[in-house]
XYZ file of C-alpha atoms in Angstrom:
272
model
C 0.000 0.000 0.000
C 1.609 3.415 -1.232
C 1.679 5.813 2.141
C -0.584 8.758 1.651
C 2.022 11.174 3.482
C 3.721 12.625 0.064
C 0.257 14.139 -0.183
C 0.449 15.874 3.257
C 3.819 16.994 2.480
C 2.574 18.398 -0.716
C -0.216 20.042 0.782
C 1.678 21.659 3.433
C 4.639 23.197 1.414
C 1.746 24.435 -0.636
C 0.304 26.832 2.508
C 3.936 27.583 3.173
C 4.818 29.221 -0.084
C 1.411 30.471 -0.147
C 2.121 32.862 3.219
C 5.761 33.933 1.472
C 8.261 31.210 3.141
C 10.792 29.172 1.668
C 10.521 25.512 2.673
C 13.670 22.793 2.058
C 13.274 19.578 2.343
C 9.772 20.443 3.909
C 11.596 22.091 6.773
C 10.613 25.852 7.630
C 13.588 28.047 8.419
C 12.452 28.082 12.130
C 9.661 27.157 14.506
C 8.014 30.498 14.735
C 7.588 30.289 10.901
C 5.822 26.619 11.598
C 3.456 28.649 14.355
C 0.644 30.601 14.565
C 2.195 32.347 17.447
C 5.099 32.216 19.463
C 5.151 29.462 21.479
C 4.519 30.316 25.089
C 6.892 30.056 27.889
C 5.246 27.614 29.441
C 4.996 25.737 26.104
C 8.803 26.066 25.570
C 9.820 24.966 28.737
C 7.409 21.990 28.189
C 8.787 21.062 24.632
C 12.530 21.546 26.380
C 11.882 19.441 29.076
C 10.449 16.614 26.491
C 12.018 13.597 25.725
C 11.361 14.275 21.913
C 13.890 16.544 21.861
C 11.720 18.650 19.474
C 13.278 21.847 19.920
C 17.316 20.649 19.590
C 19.036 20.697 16.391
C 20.424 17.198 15.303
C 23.745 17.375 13.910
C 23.235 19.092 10.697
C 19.596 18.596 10.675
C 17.171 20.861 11.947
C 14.901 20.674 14.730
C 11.847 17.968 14.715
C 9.493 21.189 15.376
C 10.539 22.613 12.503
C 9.023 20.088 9.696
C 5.595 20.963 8.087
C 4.311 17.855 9.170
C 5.456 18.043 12.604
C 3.444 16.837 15.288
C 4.175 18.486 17.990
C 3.889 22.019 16.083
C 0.269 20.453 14.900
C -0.181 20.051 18.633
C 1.110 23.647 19.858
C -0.975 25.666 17.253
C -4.084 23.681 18.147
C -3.795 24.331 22.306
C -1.332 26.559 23.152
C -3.050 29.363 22.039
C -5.398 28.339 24.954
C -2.756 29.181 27.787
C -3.891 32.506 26.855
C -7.347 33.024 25.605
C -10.530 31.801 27.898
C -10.473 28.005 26.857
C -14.150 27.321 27.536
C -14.496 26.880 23.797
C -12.274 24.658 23.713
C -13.881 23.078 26.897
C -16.839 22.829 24.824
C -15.777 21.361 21.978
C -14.182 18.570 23.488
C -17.904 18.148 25.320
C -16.258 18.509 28.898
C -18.409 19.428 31.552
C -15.544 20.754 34.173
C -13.376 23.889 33.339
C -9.957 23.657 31.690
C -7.118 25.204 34.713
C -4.073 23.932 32.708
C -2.180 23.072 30.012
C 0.616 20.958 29.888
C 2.645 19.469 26.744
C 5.162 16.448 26.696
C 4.450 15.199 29.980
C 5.555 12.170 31.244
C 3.861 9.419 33.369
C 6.062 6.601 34.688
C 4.664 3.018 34.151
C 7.503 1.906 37.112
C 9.377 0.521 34.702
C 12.804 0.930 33.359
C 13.639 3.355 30.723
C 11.446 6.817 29.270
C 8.156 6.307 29.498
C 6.251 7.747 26.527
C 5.312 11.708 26.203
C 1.381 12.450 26.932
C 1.768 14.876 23.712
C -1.084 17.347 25.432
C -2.641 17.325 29.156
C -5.260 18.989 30.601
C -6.284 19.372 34.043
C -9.545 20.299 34.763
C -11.740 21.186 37.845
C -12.512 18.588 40.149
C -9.539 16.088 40.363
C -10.064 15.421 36.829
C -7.684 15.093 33.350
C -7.542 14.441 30.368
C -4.915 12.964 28.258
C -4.519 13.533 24.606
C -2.662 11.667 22.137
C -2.111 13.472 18.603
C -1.145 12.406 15.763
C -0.515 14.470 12.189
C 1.178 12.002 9.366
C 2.525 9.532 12.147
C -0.710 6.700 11.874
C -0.493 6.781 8.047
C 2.595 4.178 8.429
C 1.195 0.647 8.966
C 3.885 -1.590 10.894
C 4.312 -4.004 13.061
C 3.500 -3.366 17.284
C 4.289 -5.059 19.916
C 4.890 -3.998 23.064
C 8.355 -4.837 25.277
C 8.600 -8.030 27.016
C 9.550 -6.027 30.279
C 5.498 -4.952 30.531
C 4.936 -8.720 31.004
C 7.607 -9.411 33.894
C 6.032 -7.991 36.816
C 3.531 -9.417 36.729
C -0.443 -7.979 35.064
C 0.604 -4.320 35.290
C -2.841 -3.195 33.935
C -4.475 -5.101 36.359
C -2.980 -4.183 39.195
C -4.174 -0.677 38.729
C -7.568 -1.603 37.506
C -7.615 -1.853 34.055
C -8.503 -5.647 33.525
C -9.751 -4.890 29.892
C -6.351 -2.960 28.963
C -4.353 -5.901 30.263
C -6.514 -8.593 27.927
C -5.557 -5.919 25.031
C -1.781 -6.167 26.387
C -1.943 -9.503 26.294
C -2.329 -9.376 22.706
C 0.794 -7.612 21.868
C 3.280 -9.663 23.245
C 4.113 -10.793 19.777
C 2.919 -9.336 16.829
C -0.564 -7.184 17.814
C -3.487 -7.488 16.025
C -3.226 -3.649 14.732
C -1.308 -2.054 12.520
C -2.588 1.618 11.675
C -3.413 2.654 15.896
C -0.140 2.753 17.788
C -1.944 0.625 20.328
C 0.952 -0.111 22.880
C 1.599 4.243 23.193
C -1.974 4.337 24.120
C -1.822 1.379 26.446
C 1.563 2.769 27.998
C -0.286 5.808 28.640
C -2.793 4.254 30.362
C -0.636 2.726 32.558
C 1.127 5.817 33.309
C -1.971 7.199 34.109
C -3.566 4.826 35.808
C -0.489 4.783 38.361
C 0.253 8.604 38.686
C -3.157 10.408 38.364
C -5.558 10.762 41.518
C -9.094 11.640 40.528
C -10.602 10.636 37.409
C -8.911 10.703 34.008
C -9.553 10.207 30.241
C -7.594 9.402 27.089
C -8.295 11.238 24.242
C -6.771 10.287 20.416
C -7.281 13.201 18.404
C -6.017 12.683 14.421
C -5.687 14.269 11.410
C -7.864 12.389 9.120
C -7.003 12.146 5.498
C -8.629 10.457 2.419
C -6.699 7.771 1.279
C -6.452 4.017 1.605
C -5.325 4.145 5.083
C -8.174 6.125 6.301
C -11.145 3.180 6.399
C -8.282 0.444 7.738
C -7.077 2.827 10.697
C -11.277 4.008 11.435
C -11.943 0.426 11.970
C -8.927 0.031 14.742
C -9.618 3.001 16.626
C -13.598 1.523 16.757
C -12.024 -1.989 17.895
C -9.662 -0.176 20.537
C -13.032 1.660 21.931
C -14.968 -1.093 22.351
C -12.343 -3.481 23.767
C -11.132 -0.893 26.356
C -13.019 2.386 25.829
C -15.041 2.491 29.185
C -12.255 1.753 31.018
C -9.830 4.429 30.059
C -12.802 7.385 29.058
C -11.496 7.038 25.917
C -12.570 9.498 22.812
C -11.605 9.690 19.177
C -11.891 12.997 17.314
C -10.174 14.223 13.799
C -8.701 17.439 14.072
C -11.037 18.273 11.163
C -13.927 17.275 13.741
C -12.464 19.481 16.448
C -12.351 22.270 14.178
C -16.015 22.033 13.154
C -17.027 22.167 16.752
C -14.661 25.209 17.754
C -17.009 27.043 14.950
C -19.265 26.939 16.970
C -18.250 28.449 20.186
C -14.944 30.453 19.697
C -15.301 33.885 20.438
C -14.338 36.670 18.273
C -10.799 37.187 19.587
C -10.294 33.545 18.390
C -10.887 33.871 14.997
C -7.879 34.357 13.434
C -6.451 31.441 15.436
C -9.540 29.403 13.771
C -9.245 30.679 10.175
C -5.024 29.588 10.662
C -5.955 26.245 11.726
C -8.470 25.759 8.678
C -6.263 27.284 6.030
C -2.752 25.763 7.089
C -4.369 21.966 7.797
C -7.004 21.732 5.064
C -7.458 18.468 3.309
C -9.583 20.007 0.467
């Protein structure tokens, strides 16, 4: 199966020499010219402190954060902009019923196990004891492989089930060989459930927000993300939503001072 990414690539180095910048090797010259605004300085210090190492240089290549089809700058120009506007709309959007009190990027949630564990690529803490978790993804779920998760999650015993999460740890179970998903990066989300699950008093959720694209990928990955919900869903508070479905709903409550943030968003990740 040819990878549908080319056409993402294509599509974003056409908004970049649409707004008057010069994109090589669909790199940007710098991360402000991949933002909608300057990252904020509690952004910054969150992509720093990262394990992605987003913001370094590596060797002669530029910085991850600098690629049009970065992630993580898909990530900041969606939420950071909400460390400084009234983020009720984005509350709203994402159908939460407790306000938003803070954002957090790259954070990490130990699973008590040896090594890094993965980066929760957006956090937010809410009123009440509560969180939610959000993995995003831009081009990343467009390349099918094979997933498995380490054989040191099987050692100590059923991790998942030790914290509660009985249907996670039949999922688990799955992936100690070859998993029964290729498209869904199933073992990130189960590692952040862990992490979660261990670290996090009150009540938390796991969000997988994508950037949905047309192309034969799109039908194979929709079906695993329906599987992973109804094997584990109402354990974890778990919610799928395309950026393109996020951006709908943010129509419909941003305030005026958003708009230009909203008409960015459209324009610069537009699969028309």
């Amino acid at each position: 199966m040819m990878s549908s990414i080319p056409s993402v690539i294509e599509q974003q180095t056409r908004w970049a020499v649409s707004k008057g910048l010069q994109p090589k090797n669909a790199y940007l010259k710098s991360v402000s010219e991949n933002l909608h605004a300057n990252l904020s300085e509690g952004a910054f210090k969150d992509f720093e402190r990262g394990s992605g190492g987003e913001l370094r240089k590596r060797g002669l290549r530029p910085p991850k954060m600098w690629a049009l089809r970065s992630s993580a700058a898909l990530t900041a120009n969606v939420f950071d902009h909400w460390r400084s506007h009234d983020p009720a709309p984005l509350q709203n959007a994402l159908g939460l019923s407790n306000k938003i009190t803070k954002i957090g990027f790259e954070e990490h949630f130990p699973t008590g196990l040896r090594g890094n564990p993965p980066n929760v690529d957006v956090v937010l803490t809410l009123e009440k004891n509560q969180y939610v978790a959000i993995e995003s993804k831009f081009t990343e779920w467009l390349n099918p492989r094979e997933r498995i998760l380490d054989p040191k999650y099987f050692s100590s015993g059923d991790l998942w089930s030790l914290q509660g999460l009985p249907k996670c740890q039949a999922l688990a179970n799955d992936f100690k060989e070859t998993g029964p998903f290729k498209f869904l990066d199933v073992p990130q989300l189960l590692k952040h459930a862990l992490g979660l699950a261990r670290n996090k008093t009150g009540t938390y959720s796991l969000y997988y927000i994508y950037f949905d694209l047309k192309g034969p990928e799109r039908e194979l990955h929709a079906d695993e993300v329906a599987r992973f919900r109804d094997l584990v869903g109402s354990e974890i508070g778990f919610l799928a939503l395309t950026y393109q479905q996020l951006f709908d709903r943010l129509e419909g409550t941003i305030l005026a001072e958003d708009c230009v943030y909203l008409d960015y968003l459209r324009a610069r990740y537009s699969t028309e």
